[in-house]
GROMACS .gro file of C-alpha atoms in nm:
model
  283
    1UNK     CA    1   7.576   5.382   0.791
    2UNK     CA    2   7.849   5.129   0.642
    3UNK     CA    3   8.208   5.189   0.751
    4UNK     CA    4   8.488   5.070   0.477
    5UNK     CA    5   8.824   5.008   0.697
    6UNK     CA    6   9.153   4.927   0.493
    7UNK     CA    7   9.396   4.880   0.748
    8UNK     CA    8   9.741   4.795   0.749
    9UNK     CA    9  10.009   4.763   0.987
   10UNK     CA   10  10.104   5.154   1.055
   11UNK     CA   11   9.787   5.288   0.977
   12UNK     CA   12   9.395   5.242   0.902
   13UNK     CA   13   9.193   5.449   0.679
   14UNK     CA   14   8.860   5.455   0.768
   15UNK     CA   15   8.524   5.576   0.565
   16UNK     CA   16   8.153   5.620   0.658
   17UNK     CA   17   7.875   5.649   0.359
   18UNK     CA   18   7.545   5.605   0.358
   19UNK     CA   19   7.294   5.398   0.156
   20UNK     CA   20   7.356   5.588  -0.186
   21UNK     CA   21   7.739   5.635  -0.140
   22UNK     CA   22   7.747   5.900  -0.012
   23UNK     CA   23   8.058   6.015   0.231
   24UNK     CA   24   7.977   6.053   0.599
   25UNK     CA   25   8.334   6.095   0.731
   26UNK     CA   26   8.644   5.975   0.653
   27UNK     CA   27   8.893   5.946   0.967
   28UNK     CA   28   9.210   5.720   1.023
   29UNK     CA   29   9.332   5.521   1.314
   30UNK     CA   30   9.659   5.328   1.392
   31UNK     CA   31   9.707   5.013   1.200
   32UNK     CA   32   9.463   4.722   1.360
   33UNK     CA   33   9.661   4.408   1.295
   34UNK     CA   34   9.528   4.149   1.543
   35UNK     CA   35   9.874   3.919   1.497
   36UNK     CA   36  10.040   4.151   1.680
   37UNK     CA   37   9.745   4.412   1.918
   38UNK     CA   38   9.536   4.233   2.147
   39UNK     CA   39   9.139   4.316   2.180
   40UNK     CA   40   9.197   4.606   2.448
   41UNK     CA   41   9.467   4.788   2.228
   42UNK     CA   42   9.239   4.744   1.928
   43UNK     CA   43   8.941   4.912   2.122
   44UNK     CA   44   9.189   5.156   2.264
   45UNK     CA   45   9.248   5.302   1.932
   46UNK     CA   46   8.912   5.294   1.836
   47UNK     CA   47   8.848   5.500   2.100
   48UNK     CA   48   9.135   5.737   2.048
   49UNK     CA   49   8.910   5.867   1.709
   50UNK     CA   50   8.555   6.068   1.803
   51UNK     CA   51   8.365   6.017   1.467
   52UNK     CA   52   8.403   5.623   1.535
   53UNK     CA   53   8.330   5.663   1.890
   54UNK     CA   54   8.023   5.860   1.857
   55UNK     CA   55   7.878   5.686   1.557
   56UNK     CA   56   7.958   5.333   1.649
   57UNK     CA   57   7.551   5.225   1.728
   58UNK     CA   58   7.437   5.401   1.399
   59UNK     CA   59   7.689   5.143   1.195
   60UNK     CA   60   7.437   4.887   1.010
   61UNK     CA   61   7.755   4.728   0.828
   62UNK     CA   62   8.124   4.701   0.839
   63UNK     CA   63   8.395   4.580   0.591
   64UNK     CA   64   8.696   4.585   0.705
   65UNK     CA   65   9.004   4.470   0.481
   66UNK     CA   66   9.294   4.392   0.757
   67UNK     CA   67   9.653   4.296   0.734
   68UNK     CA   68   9.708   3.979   0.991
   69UNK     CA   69   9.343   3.863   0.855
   70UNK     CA   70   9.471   3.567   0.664
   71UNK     CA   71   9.380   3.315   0.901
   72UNK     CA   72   9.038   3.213   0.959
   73UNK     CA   73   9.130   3.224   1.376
   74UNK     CA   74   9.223   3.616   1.308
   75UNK     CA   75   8.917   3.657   1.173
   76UNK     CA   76   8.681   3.552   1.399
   77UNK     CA   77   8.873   3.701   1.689
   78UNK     CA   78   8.888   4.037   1.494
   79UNK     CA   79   8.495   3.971   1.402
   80UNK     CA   80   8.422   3.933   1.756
   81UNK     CA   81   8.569   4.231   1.895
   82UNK     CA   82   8.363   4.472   1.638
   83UNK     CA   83   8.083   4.313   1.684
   84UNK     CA   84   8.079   4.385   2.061
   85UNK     CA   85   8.152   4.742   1.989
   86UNK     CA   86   7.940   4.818   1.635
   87UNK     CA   87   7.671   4.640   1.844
   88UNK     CA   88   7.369   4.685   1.558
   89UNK     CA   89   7.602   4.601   1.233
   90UNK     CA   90   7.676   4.242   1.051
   91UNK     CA   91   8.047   4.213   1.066
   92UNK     CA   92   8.251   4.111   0.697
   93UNK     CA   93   8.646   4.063   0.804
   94UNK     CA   94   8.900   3.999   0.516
   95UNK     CA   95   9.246   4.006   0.479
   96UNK     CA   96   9.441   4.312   0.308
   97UNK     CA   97   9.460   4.152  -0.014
   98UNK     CA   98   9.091   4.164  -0.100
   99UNK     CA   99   9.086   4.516  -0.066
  100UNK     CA  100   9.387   4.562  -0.295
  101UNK     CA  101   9.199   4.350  -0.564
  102UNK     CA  102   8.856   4.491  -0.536
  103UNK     CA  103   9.043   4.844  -0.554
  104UNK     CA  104   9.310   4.773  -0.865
  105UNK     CA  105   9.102   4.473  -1.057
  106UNK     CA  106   8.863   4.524  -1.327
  107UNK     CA  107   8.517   4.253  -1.211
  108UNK     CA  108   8.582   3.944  -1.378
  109UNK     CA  109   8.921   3.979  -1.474
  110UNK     CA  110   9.201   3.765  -1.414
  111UNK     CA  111   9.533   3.951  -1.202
  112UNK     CA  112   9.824   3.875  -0.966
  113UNK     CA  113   9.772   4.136  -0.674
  114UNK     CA  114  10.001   4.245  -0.450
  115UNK     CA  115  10.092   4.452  -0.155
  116UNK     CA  116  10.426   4.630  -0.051
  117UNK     CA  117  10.382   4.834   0.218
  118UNK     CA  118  10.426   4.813   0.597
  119UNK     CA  119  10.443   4.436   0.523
  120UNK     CA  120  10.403   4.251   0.147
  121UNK     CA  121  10.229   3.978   0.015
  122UNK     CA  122  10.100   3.808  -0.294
  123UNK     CA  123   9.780   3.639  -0.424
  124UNK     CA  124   9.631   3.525  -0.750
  125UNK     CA  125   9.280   3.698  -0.824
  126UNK     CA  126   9.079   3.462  -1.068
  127UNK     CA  127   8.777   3.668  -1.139
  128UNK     CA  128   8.620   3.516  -0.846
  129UNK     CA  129   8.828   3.340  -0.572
  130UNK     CA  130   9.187   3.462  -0.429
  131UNK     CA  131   9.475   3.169  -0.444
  132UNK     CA  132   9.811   3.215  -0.248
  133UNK     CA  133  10.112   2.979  -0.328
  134UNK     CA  134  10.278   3.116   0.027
  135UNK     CA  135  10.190   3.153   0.366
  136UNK     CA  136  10.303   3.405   0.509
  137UNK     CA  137  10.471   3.400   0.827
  138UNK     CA  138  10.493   3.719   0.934
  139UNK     CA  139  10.749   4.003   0.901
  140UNK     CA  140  11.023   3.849   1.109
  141UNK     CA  141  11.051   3.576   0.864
  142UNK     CA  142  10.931   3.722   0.532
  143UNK     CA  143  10.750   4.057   0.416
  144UNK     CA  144  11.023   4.013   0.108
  145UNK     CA  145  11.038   4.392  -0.013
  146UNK     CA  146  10.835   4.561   0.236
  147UNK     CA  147  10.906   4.865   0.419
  148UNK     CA  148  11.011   4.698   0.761
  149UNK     CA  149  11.254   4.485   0.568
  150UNK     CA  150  11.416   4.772   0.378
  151UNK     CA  151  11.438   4.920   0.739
  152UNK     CA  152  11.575   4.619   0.857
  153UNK     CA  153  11.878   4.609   0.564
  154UNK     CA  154  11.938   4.971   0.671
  155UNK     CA  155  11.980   4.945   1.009
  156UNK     CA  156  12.194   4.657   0.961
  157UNK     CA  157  12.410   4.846   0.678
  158UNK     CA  158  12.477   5.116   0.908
  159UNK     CA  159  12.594   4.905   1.203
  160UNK     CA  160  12.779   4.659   1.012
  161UNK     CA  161  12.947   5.002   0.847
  162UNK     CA  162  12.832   4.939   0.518
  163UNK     CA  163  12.666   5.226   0.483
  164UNK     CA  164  12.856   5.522   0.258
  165UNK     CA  165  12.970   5.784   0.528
  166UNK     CA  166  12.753   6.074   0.329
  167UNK     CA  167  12.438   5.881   0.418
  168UNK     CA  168  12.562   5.784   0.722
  169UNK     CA  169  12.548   6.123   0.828
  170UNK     CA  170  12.252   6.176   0.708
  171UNK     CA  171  12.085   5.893   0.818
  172UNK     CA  172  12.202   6.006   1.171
  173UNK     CA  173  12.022   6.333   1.154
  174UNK     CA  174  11.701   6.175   1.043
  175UNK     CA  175  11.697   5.897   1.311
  176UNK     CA  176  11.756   5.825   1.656
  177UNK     CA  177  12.050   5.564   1.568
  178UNK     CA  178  12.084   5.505   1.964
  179UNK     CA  179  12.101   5.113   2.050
  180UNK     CA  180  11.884   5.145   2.324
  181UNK     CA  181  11.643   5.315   2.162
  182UNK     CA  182  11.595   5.061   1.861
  183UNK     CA  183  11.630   4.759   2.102
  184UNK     CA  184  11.318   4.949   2.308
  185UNK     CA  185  11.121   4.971   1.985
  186UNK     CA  186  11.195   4.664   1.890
  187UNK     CA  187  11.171   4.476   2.220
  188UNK     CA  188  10.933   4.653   2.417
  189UNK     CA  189  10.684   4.884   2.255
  190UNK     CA  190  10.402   4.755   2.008
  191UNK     CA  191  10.419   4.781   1.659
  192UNK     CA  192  10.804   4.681   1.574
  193UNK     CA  193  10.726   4.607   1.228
  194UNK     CA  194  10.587   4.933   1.154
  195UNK     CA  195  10.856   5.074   1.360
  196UNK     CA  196  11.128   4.951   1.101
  197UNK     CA  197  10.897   5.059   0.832
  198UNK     CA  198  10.976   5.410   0.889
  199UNK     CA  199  11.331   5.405   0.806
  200UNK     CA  200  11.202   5.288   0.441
  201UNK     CA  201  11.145   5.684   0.396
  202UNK     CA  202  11.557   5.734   0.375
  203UNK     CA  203  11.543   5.461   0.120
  204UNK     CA  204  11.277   5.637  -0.107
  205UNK     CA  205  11.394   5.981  -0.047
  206UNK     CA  206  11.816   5.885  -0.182
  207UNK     CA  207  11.678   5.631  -0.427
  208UNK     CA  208  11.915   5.778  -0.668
  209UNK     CA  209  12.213   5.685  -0.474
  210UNK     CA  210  12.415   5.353  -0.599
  211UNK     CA  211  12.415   5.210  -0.216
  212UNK     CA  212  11.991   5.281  -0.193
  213UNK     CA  213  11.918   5.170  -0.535
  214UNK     CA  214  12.117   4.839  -0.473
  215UNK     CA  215  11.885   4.720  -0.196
  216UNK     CA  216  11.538   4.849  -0.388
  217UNK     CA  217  11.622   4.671  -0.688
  218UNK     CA  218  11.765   4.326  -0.454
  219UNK     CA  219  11.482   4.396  -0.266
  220UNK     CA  220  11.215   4.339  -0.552
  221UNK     CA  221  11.411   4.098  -0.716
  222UNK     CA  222  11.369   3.879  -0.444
  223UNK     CA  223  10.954   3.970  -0.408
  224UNK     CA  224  10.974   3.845  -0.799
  225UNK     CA  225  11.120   3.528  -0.775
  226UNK     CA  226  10.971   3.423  -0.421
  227UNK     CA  227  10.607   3.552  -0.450
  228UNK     CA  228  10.515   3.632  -0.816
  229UNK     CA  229  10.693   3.370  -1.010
  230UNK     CA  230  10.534   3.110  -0.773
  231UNK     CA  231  10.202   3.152  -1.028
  232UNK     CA  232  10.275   2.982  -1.372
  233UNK     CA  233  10.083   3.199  -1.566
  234UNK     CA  234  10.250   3.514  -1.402
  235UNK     CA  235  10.327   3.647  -1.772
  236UNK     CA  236  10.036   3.584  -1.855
  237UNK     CA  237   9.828   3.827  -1.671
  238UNK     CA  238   9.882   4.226  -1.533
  239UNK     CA  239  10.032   4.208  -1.184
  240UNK     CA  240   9.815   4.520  -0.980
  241UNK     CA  241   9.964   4.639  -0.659
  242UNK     CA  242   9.878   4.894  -0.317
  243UNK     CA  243  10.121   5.057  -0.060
  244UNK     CA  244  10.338   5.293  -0.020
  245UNK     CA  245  10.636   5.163  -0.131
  246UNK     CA  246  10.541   5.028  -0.453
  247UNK     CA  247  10.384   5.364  -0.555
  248UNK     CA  248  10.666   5.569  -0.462
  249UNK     CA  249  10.920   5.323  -0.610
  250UNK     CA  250  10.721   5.247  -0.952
  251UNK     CA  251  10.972   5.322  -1.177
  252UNK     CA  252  11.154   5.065  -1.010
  253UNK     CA  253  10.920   4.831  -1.023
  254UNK     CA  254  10.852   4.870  -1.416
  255UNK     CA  255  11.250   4.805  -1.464
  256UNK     CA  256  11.220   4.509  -1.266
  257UNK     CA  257  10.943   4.355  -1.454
  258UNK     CA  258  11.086   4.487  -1.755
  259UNK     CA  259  11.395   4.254  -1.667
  260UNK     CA  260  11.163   3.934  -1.575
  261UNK     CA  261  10.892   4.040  -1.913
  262UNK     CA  262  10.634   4.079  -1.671
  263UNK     CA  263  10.364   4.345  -1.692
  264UNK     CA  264  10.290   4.589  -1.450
  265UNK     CA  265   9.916   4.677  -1.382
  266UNK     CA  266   9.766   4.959  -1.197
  267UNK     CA  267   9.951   5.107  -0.853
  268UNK     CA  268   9.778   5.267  -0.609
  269UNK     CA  269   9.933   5.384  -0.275
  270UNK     CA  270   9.595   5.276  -0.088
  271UNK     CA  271   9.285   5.075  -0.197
  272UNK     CA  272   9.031   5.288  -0.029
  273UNK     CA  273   8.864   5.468  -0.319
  274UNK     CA  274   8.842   5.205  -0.526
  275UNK     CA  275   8.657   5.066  -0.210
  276UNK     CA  276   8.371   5.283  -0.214
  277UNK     CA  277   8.310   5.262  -0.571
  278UNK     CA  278   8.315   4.845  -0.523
  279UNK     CA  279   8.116   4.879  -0.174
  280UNK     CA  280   7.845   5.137  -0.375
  281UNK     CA  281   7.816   4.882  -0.702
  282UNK     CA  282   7.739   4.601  -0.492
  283UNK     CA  283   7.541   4.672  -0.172
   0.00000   0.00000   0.00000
């Protein structure tokens, strides 16, 4: 049995097929970033699912495709705590990215890939070998256009008053705008980033409103010029991209590339199919 695992932040879809590709189970978890779970949490929510608990000594491989995996230190922790619990499979750990490029990139072909979901980054696919021009440092720091910044901006809007008083009041029924309760999510409980993430919903949902469009299109105006731009050739080449929050704001996206003559690939909201069909091509 090989399990595929594309997991971000929020969530992790999981699938099981067997030697001819065939689908055992597909199941998800909660995201299984190891920059911010440590190894009990991470077996915790393995746990939490009964397909992966009960099949876990039948696994003879696992690829999982992680956000927080950019790091070779990540990796081997991560690597180490599956391979105590898929006891009878040889471990592969990679970082988010390759799953978005073996998902949205043609073999052999040159593309900029990118993520904007939970989190956001951006890598140059060469036909062979990824290349990043920034490290990323997390979603405190960067995550430029990402669902927990977009949360961020909002929350901050609506304190600050900035926010129209329409969508205030919307925005009120939709959330629990409480201080205490957002300082506890963000202070105390795990997961803050994918906390603020959910708040990117209200942004999608009144995208047609002046004061929500304003941030999208800042938003990926920044994500141009700080992550894409970086690679000279960027206009030279289809820029491919996964998540959430470049699927459901694609029209977006094409007038922003439009405005910078870049060209916009394929978007996907998650890699995983295209997963099986690379993981079955090349076992």
């Amino acid at each position: 049995m090989r399990l595929i695992v594309d997991s971000g932040s929020t969530k992790a879809d999981w699938i099981a097929i067997n030697e001819e590709g065939k689908v055992l189970f597909t199941t998800q978890t909660l995201g299984l970033n190891p920059e911010i779970l440590d190894g009990d949490e991470i077996v915790e929510r393995l746990n939490d699912r009964f397909d992966i608990l009960h099949n876990k000594k039948e696994v003879t491989h696992l690829f999982f495709y992680g956000a927080g995996c950019g790091t070779d230190r990540m990796k081997i922790a991560l690597s180490q705590i599956f391979q105590e619990y898929f006891s009878n499979a040889i471990i592969s750990v990679e970082e988010d990215t390759y799953a978005a490029v073996y998902a949205t990139t043609p073999k052999g072909e040159k593309a900029i890939v990118s993520i904007l979901g939970t989190g956001s980054n951006c890598s140059y696919f060469d036909g062979k070998e990824l290349h990043q021009k920034v490290q990323s440092l997390g979603y405190i720091i960067m995550d430029d256009c990402s669902g927990n910044v977009f949360g961020k901006e909002l929350i901050r809007k609506y304190y600050f008053n900035k926010m129209p008083k329409e969508l205030a009041v919307e925005f009120e029924k939709e959330y629990d705008v409480d201080p205490d309760a957002i300082k506890s999510k963000l202070y105390k409980e795990a997961n803050p980033n994918a906390y603020l993430a959910t708040y990117a919903k209200f942004l999608i949902q009144h995208k047609e409103t002046e004061f929500c469009r304003k941030i999208i299109l800042k938003g990926m105006k920044s994500f141009v010029k700080n992550y894409i731009k970086q690679f000279e050739n960027c206009k030279e080449v289809p820029v491919h991209f996964v998540g959430s929050i470049a699927f459901y704001l694609k029209e977006e996206l094409q007038e922003t590339f439009d405005k910078y003559e870049l060209q916009l690939g394929n978007v996907l909201r998650r890699p995983i199919d295209g997963l099986i069909a690379y993981h079955i091509a090349n076992k």
